[in-house]
CSV table of C-alpha atoms in Angstrom, one decimal:
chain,number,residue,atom,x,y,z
A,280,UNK,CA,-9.4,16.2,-4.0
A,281,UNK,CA,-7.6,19.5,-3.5
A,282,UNK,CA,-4.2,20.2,-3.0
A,283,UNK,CA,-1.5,22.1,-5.1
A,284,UNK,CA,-0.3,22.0,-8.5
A,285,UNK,CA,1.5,18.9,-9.5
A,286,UNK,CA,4.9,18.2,-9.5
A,287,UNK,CA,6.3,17.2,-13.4
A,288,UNK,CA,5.4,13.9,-14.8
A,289,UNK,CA,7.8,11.0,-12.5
A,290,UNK,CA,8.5,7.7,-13.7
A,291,UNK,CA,7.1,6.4,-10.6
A,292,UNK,CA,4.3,8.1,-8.1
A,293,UNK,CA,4.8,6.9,-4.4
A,294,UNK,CA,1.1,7.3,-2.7
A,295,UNK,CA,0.9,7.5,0.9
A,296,UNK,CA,-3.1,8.0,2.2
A,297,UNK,CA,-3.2,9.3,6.2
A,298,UNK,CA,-5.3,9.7,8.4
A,299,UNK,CA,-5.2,11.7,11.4
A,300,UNK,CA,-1.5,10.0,12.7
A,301,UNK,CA,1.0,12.5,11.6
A,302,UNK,CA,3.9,11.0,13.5
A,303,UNK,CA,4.2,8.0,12.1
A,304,UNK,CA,3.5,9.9,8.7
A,305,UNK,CA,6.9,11.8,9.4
A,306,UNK,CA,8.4,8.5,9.3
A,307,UNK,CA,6.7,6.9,6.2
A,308,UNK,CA,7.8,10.3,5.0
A,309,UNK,CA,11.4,10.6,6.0
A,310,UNK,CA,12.4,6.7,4.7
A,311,UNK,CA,10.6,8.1,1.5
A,312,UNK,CA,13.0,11.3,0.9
A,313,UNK,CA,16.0,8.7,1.4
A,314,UNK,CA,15.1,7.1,-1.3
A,315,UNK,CA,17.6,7.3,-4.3
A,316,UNK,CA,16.7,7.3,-7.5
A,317,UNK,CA,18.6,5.4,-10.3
A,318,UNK,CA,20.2,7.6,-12.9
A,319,UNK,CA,17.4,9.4,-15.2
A,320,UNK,CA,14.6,7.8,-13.4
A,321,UNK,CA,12.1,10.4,-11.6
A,322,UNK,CA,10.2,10.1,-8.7
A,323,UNK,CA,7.3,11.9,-7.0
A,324,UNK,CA,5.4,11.6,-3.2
A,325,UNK,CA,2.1,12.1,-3.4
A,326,UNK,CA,0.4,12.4,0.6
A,327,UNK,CA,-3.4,12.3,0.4
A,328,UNK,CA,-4.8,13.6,4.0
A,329,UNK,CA,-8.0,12.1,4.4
A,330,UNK,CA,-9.1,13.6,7.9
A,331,UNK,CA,-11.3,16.6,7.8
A,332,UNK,CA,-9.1,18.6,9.7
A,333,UNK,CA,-5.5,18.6,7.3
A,334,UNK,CA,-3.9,17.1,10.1
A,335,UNK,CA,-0.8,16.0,7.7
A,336,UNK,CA,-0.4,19.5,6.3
A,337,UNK,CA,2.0,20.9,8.0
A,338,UNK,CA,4.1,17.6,7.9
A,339,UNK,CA,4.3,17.9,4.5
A,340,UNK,CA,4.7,21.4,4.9
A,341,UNK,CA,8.2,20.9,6.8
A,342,UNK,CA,9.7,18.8,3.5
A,343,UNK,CA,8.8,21.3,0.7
A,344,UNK,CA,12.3,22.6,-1.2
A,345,UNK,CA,13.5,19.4,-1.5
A,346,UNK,CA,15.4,17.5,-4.6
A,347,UNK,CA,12.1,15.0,-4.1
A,348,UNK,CA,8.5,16.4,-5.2
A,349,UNK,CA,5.6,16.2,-2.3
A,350,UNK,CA,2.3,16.6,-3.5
A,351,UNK,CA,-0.2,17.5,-0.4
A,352,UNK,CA,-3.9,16.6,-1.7
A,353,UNK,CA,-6.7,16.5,0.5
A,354,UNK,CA,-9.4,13.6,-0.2
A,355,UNK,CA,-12.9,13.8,1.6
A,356,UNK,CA,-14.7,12.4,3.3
A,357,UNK,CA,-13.0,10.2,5.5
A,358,UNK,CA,-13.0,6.8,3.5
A,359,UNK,CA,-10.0,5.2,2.5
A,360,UNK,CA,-11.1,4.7,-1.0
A,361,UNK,CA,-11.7,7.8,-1.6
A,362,UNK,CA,-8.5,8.7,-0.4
A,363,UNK,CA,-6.7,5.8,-2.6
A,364,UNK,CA,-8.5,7.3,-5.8
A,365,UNK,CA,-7.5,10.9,-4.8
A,366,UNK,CA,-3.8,9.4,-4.7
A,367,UNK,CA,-4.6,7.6,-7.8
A,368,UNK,CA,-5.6,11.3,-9.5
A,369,UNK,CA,-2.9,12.8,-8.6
A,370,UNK,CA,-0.4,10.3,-9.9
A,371,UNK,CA,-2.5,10.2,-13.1
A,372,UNK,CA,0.8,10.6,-15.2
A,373,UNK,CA,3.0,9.0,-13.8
A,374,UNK,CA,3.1,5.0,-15.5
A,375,UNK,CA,4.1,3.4,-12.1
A,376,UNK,CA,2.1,3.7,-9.0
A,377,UNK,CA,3.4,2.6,-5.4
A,378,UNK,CA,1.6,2.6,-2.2
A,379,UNK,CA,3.0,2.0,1.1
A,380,UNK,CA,1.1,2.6,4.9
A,381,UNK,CA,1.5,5.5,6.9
A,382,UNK,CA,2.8,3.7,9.5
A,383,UNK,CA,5.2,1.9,7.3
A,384,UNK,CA,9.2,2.4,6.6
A,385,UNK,CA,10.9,1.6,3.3
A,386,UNK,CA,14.2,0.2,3.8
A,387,UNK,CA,16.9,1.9,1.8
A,388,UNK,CA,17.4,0.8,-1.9
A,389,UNK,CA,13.1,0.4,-2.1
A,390,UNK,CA,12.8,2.8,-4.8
A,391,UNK,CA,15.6,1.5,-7.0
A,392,UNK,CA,14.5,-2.3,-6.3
A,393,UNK,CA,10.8,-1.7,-7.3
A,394,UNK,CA,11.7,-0.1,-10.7
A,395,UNK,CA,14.5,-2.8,-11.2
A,396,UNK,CA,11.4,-5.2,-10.6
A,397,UNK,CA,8.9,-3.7,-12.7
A,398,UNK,CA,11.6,-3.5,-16.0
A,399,UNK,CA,12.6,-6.8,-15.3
A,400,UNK,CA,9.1,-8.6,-15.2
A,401,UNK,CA,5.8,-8.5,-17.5
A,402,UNK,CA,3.4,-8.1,-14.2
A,403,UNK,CA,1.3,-5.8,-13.5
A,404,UNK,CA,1.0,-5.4,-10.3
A,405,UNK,CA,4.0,-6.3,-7.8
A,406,UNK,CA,4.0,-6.7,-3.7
A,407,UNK,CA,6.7,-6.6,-1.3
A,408,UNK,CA,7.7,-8.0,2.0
A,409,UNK,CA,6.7,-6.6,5.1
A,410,UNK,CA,8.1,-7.0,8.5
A,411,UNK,CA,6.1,-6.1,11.5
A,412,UNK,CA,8.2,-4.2,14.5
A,413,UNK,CA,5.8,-4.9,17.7
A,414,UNK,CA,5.5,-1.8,20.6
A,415,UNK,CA,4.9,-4.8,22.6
A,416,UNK,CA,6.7,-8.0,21.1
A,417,UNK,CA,5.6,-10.2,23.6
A,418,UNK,CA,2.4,-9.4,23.1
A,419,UNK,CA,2.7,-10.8,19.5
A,420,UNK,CA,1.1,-13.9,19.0
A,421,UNK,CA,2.0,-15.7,15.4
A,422,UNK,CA,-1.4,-15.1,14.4
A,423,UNK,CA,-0.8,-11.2,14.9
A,424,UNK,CA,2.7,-11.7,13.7
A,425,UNK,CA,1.1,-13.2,10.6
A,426,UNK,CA,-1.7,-10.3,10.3
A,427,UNK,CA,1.1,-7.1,10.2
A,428,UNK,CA,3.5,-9.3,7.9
A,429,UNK,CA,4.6,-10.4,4.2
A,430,UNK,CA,6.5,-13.0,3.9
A,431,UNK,CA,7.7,-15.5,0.6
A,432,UNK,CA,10.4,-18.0,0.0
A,433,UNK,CA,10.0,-17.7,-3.8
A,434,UNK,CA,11.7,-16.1,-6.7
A,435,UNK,CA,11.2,-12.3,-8.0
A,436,UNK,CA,8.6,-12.7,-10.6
A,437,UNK,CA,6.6,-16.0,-8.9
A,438,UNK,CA,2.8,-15.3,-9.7
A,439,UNK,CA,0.6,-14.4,-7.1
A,440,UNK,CA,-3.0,-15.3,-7.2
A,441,UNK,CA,-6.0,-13.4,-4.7
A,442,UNK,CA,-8.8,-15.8,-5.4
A,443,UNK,CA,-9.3,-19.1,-6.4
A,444,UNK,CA,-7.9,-22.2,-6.6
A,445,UNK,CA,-4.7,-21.0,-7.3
A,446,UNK,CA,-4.8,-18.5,-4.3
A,447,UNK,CA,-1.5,-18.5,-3.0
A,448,UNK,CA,-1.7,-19.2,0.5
A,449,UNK,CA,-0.5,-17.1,3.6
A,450,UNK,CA,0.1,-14.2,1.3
A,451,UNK,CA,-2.2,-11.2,2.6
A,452,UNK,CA,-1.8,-9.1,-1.1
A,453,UNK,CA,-2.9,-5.5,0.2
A,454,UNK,CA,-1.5,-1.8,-1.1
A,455,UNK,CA,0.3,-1.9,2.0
A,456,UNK,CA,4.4,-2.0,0.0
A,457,UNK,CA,2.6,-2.4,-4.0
A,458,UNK,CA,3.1,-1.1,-7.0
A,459,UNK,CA,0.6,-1.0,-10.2
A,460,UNK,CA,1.5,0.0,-13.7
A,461,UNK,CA,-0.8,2.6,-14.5
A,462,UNK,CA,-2.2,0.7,-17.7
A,463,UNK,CA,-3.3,-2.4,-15.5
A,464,UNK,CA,-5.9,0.1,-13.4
A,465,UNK,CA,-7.8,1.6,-16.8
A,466,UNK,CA,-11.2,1.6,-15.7
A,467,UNK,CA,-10.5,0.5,-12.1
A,468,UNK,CA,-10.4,2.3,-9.3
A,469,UNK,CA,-10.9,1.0,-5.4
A,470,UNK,CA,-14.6,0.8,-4.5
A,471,UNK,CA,-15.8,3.0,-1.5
A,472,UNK,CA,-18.2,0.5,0.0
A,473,UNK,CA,-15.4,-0.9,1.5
A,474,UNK,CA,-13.9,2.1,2.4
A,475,UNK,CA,-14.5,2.2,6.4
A,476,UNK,CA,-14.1,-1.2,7.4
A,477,UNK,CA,-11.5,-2.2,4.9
A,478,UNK,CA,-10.6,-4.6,2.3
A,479,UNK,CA,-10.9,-2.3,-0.5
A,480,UNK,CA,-7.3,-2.8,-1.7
A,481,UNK,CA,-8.1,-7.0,-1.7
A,482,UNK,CA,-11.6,-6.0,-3.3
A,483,UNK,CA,-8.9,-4.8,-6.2
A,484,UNK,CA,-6.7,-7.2,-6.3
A,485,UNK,CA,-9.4,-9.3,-6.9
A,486,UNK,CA,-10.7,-7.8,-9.7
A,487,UNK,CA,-7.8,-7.2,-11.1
A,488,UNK,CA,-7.0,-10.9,-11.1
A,489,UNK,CA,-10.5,-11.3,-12.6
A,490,UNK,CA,-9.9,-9.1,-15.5
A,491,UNK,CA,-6.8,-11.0,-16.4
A,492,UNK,CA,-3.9,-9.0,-14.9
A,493,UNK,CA,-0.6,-10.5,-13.5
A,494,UNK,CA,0.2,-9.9,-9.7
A,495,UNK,CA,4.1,-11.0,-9.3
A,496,UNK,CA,6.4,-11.1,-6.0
A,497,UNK,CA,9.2,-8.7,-5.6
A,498,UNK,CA,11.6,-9.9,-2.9
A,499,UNK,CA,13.9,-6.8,-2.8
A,500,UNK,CA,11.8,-4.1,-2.1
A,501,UNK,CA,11.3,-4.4,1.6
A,502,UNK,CA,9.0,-2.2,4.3
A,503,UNK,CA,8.4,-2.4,8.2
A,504,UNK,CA,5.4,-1.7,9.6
A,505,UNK,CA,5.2,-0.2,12.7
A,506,UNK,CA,2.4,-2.0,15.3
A,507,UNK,CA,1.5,0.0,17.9
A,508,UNK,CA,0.5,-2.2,21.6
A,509,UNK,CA,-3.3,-1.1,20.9
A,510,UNK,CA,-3.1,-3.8,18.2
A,511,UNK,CA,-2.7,-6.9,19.9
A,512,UNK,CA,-5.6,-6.6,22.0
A,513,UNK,CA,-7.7,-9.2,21.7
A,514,UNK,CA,-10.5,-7.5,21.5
A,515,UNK,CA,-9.0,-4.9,18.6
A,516,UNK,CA,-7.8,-8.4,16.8
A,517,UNK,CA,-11.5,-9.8,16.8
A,518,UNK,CA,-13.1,-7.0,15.7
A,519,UNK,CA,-9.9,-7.1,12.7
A,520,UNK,CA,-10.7,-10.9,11.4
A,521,UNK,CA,-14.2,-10.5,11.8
A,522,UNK,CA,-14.6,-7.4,9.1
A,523,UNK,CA,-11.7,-9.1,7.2
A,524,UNK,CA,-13.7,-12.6,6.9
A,525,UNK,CA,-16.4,-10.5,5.6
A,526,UNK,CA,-14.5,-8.1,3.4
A,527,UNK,CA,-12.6,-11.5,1.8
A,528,UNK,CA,-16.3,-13.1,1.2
A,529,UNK,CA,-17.9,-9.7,-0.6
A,530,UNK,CA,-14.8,-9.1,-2.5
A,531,UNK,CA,-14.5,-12.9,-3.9
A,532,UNK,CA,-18.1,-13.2,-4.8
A,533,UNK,CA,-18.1,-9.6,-6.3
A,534,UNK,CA,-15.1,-10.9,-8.6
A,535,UNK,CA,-16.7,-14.3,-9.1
A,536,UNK,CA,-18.2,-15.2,-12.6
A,537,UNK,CA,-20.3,-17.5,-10.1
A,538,UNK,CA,-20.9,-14.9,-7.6
């Protein structure tokens, strides 16, 4: 990783890891500098640029001088764990870690809703909703819908399991709108073998959940995702379930006491 000093311990760390799609980054970014913080709290952005050639530099660049800390750190090679650990590095102080997409928008009010959540409730780790917004909605089969989406009727708090036979069902529990307390990750980080094809935020969910930590549902802290037309191809959709079928299977067993 490499990248600039360090902005002054926050109570919360937002990461965002990018690759190579700076205008939906400005985006990601802008809904991030909206955010308002509760009184005392503070809070930090942390971009990790994981393309070779700094591609989100200069779109960090344009939000320096702010009231809201940006942190630019580069994180090679391309590998989206790597990246994820850079961001992790980087936030290394702060006790609250949050990830969201690049291509994703937090709704106004996420940043005082996540750290209402995490005071309120003993989890570790919390997820969001998501709401896909669809380039091409009638494109958007409920399978895809399903895919770019999170989605619960249950109560702030409700425990969420990522493996077995509790494993709460049409949940995907990703990064993607998350936030850890830094304590829950001692000695984790997210495993690189899974950093090209994906599945290396489930891979740590997973052993989270192994290790005895609490992932808890936050209804209040809401993001869109942005789903470009590309996406609902078919054939981008088979390629998708196929590594995620395989990404679920190594992650489960690698988490398994009978593996």
């Amino acid at each position: 990783m490499t990248g600039g000093p360090l902005a002054p311990p926050a109570d919360l760390a937002l990461v965002i890891c990018t690759y190579r799609r700076p205008e939906p980054l400005k985006l990601a970014l802008a809904s991030a500098l909206r955010q308002r913080a509760p009184e005392g709290a503070r809070f930090t952005i942390v971009v990790v640029d994981n393309s070779d050639d700094g591609s989100a530099e200069s779109v960090v660049a344009a939000q320096a001088g702010g009231d809201v800390p940006v942190v630019y750190a580069q994180a090679h090679p391309p590998n989206i764990s790597v990246a994820r650990n850079a961001g992790l590095a980087a936030a290394a102080a702060s006790p609250l870690i949050a990830f969201i997409d690049d291509d994703q928008e937090m709704a106004d009010g996420w940043l005082a809703a996540m750290l209402e959540g995490a005071r309120r409730h003993p989890h570790d780790v919390f997820v969001g909703p998501m709401i896909g917004l669809f380039e091409t909605p009638d494109k958007a089969t409920p399978a895809m819908r399903a895919l770019f989406s999170r989605e619960m009727r249950a109560p702030d708090g409700t425990d969420l399991f990522a493996m077995g036979p509790e494993k709460t069902a049409n949940v995907i529990l990703s990064t993607a709108n998350s936030l850890f307390r830094r304590d829950a990750l001692a000695g984790l980080s997210f495993d690189p073998a899974f950093g090209h094809a994906g599945g290396e935020d489930y891979d740590l969910f997973c052993r989270l959940q192994a290790a005895g930590r609490r992932i808890g549902w936050l209804g209040a802290p809401r993001v869109t995702e942005h789903v470009p037309a590309a996406r609902c191809d078919a054939a981008y959709m088979r390629r998708r379930v196929y590594a995620g079928g395989q990404a679920y299977a190594a992650a489960v067993s690698k988490a398994s006491a009978s593996p």
